[in-house]
Amino acid sequence: MSALTRITAPDGVAPAAQYSHVVLGTGRFVAVSGQIALDEDGKVVGEGDPAAQARQVFENLRRCLAAAGAGFDDVIKLTYFVTDTAHLPAIREARAAHIPDDRLPASSAVQVAALVRPEFLLEVEAFAVIGA
């Protein structure tokens, strides 16, 4: 694991509420493509249910990170793409099952008109840094 530093309130910037403004570390960079709510058989999980979709997305992220030798402790940035910002609490709940409040990564949330298929409500991508 790399040594990561999280800065929630840089000088002159309002403190972050649900994320870190800055995360820095040294090591190998891992990029995980945006994950959607598909199970291992390619079937949609939780159609119409943002909480179920968020849980599946974070499970997919966990598996992708593990394939690279990483875990959620190594994540420095999450980007959320949502069809409705009302889905953000469900995403935060799913994230909380994997990432404690004192290890929150930098984050961005973007509301989009649509994702790759209409049954998907959210997509999450991750960036991580792992030891060299």
PDB file of C-alpha atoms in Angstrom:
ATOM      1  CA  MET A   1       0.000   0.000   0.000  1.00  0.00           C
ATOM      2  CA  SER A   2       1.227   3.508  -0.720  1.00  0.00           C
ATOM      3  CA  ALA A   3       1.270   6.271   1.858  1.00  0.00           C
ATOM      4  CA  LEU A   4      -1.586   8.630   1.054  1.00  0.00           C
ATOM      5  CA  THR A   5      -2.233  12.068   2.498  1.00  0.00           C
ATOM      6  CA  ARG A   6      -5.769  13.442   2.505  1.00  0.00           C
ATOM      7  CA  ILE A   7      -6.367  17.190   2.760  1.00  0.00           C
ATOM      8  CA  THR A   8      -9.982  18.063   3.480  1.00  0.00           C
ATOM      9  CA  ALA A   9      -9.514  21.824   3.929  1.00  0.00           C
ATOM     10  CA  PRO A  10      -6.609  23.466   2.066  1.00  0.00           C
ATOM     11  CA  ASP A  11      -5.883  27.047   3.132  1.00  0.00           C
ATOM     12  CA  GLY A  12      -8.518  29.394   1.736  1.00  0.00           C
ATOM     13  CA  VAL A  13     -10.885  26.581   0.623  1.00  0.00           C
ATOM     14  CA  ALA A  14     -14.102  25.688   2.449  1.00  0.00           C
ATOM     15  CA  PRO A  15     -13.858  22.311   4.234  1.00  0.00           C
ATOM     16  CA  ALA A  16     -15.084  19.300   2.282  1.00  0.00           C
ATOM     17  CA  ALA A  17     -18.292  17.709   3.549  1.00  0.00           C
ATOM     18  CA  GLN A  18     -18.324  14.223   1.969  1.00  0.00           C
ATOM     19  CA  TYR A  19     -14.890  13.994   0.305  1.00  0.00           C
ATOM     20  CA  SER A  20     -11.266  15.160   0.511  1.00  0.00           C
ATOM     21  CA  HIS A  21     -10.263  18.159  -1.596  1.00  0.00           C
ATOM     22  CA  VAL A  22      -6.790  16.729  -2.217  1.00  0.00           C
ATOM     23  CA  VAL A  23      -5.268  13.257  -1.960  1.00  0.00           C
ATOM     24  CA  LEU A  24      -1.608  12.698  -2.736  1.00  0.00           C
ATOM     25  CA  GLY A  25       0.721   9.743  -2.611  1.00  0.00           C
ATOM     26  CA  THR A  26       3.537   7.935  -4.352  1.00  0.00           C
ATOM     27  CA  GLY A  27       3.455   4.599  -6.133  1.00  0.00           C
ATOM     28  CA  ARG A  28       1.773   3.050  -9.162  1.00  0.00           C
ATOM     29  CA  PHE A  29      -1.327   4.703 -10.597  1.00  0.00           C
ATOM     30  CA  VAL A  30      -4.428   2.529 -11.121  1.00  0.00           C
ATOM     31  CA  ALA A  31      -7.369   3.732 -13.238  1.00  0.00           C
ATOM     32  CA  VAL A  32     -10.651   1.842 -13.035  1.00  0.00           C
ATOM     33  CA  SER A  33     -13.166   2.474 -15.796  1.00  0.00           C
ATOM     34  CA  GLY A  34     -16.634   3.635 -14.878  1.00  0.00           C
ATOM     35  CA  GLN A  35     -18.540   0.731 -13.358  1.00  0.00           C
ATOM     36  CA  ILE A  36     -22.252   0.200 -13.882  1.00  0.00           C
ATOM     37  CA  ALA A  37     -24.744  -2.095 -12.156  1.00  0.00           C
ATOM     38  CA  LEU A  38     -24.040  -5.310 -14.019  1.00  0.00           C
ATOM     39  CA  ASP A  39     -23.482  -8.579 -12.190  1.00  0.00           C
ATOM     40  CA  GLU A  40     -20.786 -11.064 -13.191  1.00  0.00           C
ATOM     41  CA  ASP A  41     -23.145 -12.558 -15.787  1.00  0.00           C
ATOM     42  CA  GLY A  42     -23.788  -9.174 -17.410  1.00  0.00           C
ATOM     43  CA  LYS A  43     -27.317  -8.819 -16.007  1.00  0.00           C
ATOM     44  CA  VAL A  44     -28.598  -5.487 -14.704  1.00  0.00           C
ATOM     45  CA  VAL A  45     -28.886  -5.329 -10.914  1.00  0.00           C
ATOM     46  CA  GLY A  46     -31.512  -3.086  -9.331  1.00  0.00           C
ATOM     47  CA  GLU A  47     -33.320  -1.653 -12.327  1.00  0.00           C
ATOM     48  CA  GLY A  48     -35.023   1.499 -11.037  1.00  0.00           C
ATOM     49  CA  ASP A  49     -33.349   1.149  -7.601  1.00  0.00           C
ATOM     50  CA  PRO A  50     -30.385   3.506  -7.069  1.00  0.00           C
ATOM     51  CA  ALA A  51     -29.387   1.877  -3.752  1.00  0.00           C
ATOM     52  CA  ALA A  52     -29.166  -1.605  -5.291  1.00  0.00           C
ATOM     53  CA  GLN A  53     -27.298  -0.232  -8.285  1.00  0.00           C
ATOM     54  CA  ALA A  54     -24.848   1.638  -6.044  1.00  0.00           C
ATOM     55  CA  ARG A  55     -24.131  -1.507  -4.016  1.00  0.00           C
ATOM     56  CA  GLN A  56     -23.425  -3.465  -7.213  1.00  0.00           C
ATOM     57  CA  VAL A  57     -21.250  -0.685  -8.616  1.00  0.00           C
ATOM     58  CA  PHE A  58     -19.119  -0.595  -5.461  1.00  0.00           C
ATOM     59  CA  GLU A  59     -18.812  -4.385  -5.518  1.00  0.00           C
ATOM     60  CA  ASN A  60     -17.627  -4.139  -9.131  1.00  0.00           C
ATOM     61  CA  LEU A  61     -15.155  -1.413  -8.145  1.00  0.00           C
ATOM     62  CA  ARG A  62     -13.870  -3.619  -5.315  1.00  0.00           C
ATOM     63  CA  ARG A  63     -13.290  -6.505  -7.709  1.00  0.00           C
ATOM     64  CA  CYS A  64     -11.577  -4.285 -10.288  1.00  0.00           C
ATOM     65  CA  LEU A  65      -9.315  -2.737  -7.663  1.00  0.00           C
ATOM     66  CA  ALA A  66      -8.435  -6.197  -6.322  1.00  0.00           C
ATOM     67  CA  ALA A  67      -7.470  -7.321  -9.837  1.00  0.00           C
ATOM     68  CA  ALA A  68      -4.863  -4.538  -9.808  1.00  0.00           C
ATOM     69  CA  GLY A  69      -3.638  -5.425  -6.312  1.00  0.00           C
ATOM     70  CA  ALA A  70      -5.453  -2.434  -4.804  1.00  0.00           C
ATOM     71  CA  GLY A  71      -8.295  -1.827  -2.392  1.00  0.00           C
ATOM     72  CA  PHE A  72     -10.512   1.044  -1.353  1.00  0.00           C
ATOM     73  CA  ASP A  73      -7.809   2.310   1.043  1.00  0.00           C
ATOM     74  CA  ASP A  74      -5.730   3.061  -2.069  1.00  0.00           C
ATOM     75  CA  VAL A  75      -8.429   5.087  -3.862  1.00  0.00           C
ATOM     76  CA  ILE A  76      -7.515   8.742  -4.335  1.00  0.00           C
ATOM     77  CA  LYS A  77     -10.423   9.865  -6.569  1.00  0.00           C
ATOM     78  CA  LEU A  78     -13.978   8.766  -7.331  1.00  0.00           C
ATOM     79  CA  THR A  79     -16.106  10.303 -10.056  1.00  0.00           C
ATOM     80  CA  TYR A  80     -19.868   9.766  -9.903  1.00  0.00           C
ATOM     81  CA  PHE A  81     -22.019  10.078 -12.999  1.00  0.00           C
ATOM     82  CA  VAL A  82     -25.705  10.157 -12.080  1.00  0.00           C
ATOM     83  CA  THR A  83     -28.882  10.629 -14.074  1.00  0.00           C
ATOM     84  CA  ASP A  84     -30.379  12.395 -11.036  1.00  0.00           C
ATOM     85  CA  THR A  85     -28.523  13.990  -8.120  1.00  0.00           C
ATOM     86  CA  ALA A  86     -31.214  12.508  -5.861  1.00  0.00           C
ATOM     87  CA  HIS A  87     -29.238   9.232  -6.220  1.00  0.00           C
ATOM     88  CA  LEU A  88     -26.202  10.667  -4.384  1.00  0.00           C
ATOM     89  CA  PRO A  89     -27.340   9.601  -0.880  1.00  0.00           C
ATOM     90  CA  ALA A  90     -27.591   5.988  -2.097  1.00  0.00           C
ATOM     91  CA  ILE A  91     -24.082   6.250  -3.516  1.00  0.00           C
ATOM     92  CA  ARG A  92     -22.746   7.700  -0.262  1.00  0.00           C
ATOM     93  CA  GLU A  93     -24.341   4.833   1.674  1.00  0.00           C
ATOM     94  CA  ALA A  94     -22.764   2.222  -0.603  1.00  0.00           C
ATOM     95  CA  ARG A  95     -19.417   4.034  -0.412  1.00  0.00           C
ATOM     96  CA  ALA A  96     -19.616   4.097   3.408  1.00  0.00           C
ATOM     97  CA  ALA A  97     -19.756   0.282   3.410  1.00  0.00           C
ATOM     98  CA  HIS A  98     -16.284   0.278   1.803  1.00  0.00           C
ATOM     99  CA  ILE A  99     -14.570   3.548   2.753  1.00  0.00           C
ATOM    100  CA  PRO A 100     -14.531   5.017   6.275  1.00  0.00           C
ATOM    101  CA  ASP A 101     -15.112   8.748   6.733  1.00  0.00           C
ATOM    102  CA  ASP A 102     -11.478   9.350   7.722  1.00  0.00           C
ATOM    103  CA  ARG A 103     -10.218   7.900   4.390  1.00  0.00           C
ATOM    104  CA  LEU A 104     -12.501   9.660   1.904  1.00  0.00           C
ATOM    105  CA  PRO A 105     -11.002  10.204  -1.547  1.00  0.00           C
ATOM    106  CA  ALA A 106     -11.270  13.309  -3.666  1.00  0.00           C
ATOM    107  CA  SER A 107     -14.612  13.156  -5.492  1.00  0.00           C
ATOM    108  CA  SER A 108     -16.654  14.729  -8.256  1.00  0.00           C
ATOM    109  CA  ALA A 109     -20.332  14.245  -9.024  1.00  0.00           C
ATOM    110  CA  VAL A 110     -21.719  14.951 -12.477  1.00  0.00           C
ATOM    111  CA  GLN A 111     -25.383  14.825 -13.447  1.00  0.00           C
ATOM    112  CA  VAL A 112     -25.741  13.461 -16.971  1.00  0.00           C
ATOM    113  CA  ALA A 113     -28.712  13.261 -19.329  1.00  0.00           C
ATOM    114  CA  ALA A 114     -28.223   9.524 -19.801  1.00  0.00           C
ATOM    115  CA  LEU A 115     -25.759   6.684 -19.407  1.00  0.00           C
ATOM    116  CA  VAL A 116     -24.904   3.964 -21.921  1.00  0.00           C
ATOM    117  CA  ARG A 117     -28.291   2.255 -21.419  1.00  0.00           C
ATOM    118  CA  PRO A 118     -31.495   3.732 -20.003  1.00  0.00           C
ATOM    119  CA  GLU A 119     -31.765   1.237 -17.111  1.00  0.00           C
ATOM    120  CA  PHE A 120     -28.521   2.503 -15.550  1.00  0.00           C
ATOM    121  CA  LEU A 121     -28.953   5.272 -12.971  1.00  0.00           C
ATOM    122  CA  LEU A 122     -25.301   5.755 -12.041  1.00  0.00           C
ATOM    123  CA  GLU A 123     -21.730   5.002 -12.985  1.00  0.00           C
ATOM    124  CA  VAL A 124     -18.611   5.378 -10.839  1.00  0.00           C
ATOM    125  CA  GLU A 125     -14.960   5.455 -11.878  1.00  0.00           C
ATOM    126  CA  ALA A 126     -11.968   5.243  -9.549  1.00  0.00           C
ATOM    127  CA  PHE A 127      -8.339   6.230  -9.455  1.00  0.00           C
ATOM    128  CA  ALA A 128      -5.963   4.646  -6.953  1.00  0.00           C
ATOM    129  CA  VAL A 129      -2.269   4.695  -6.050  1.00  0.00           C
ATOM    130  CA  ILE A 130      -0.586   1.519  -4.837  1.00  0.00           C
ATOM    131  CA  GLY A 131       2.927   0.860  -3.567  1.00  0.00           C
ATOM    132  CA  ALA A 132       5.658   0.542  -6.183  1.00  0.00           C
TER     133      ALA A 132
END
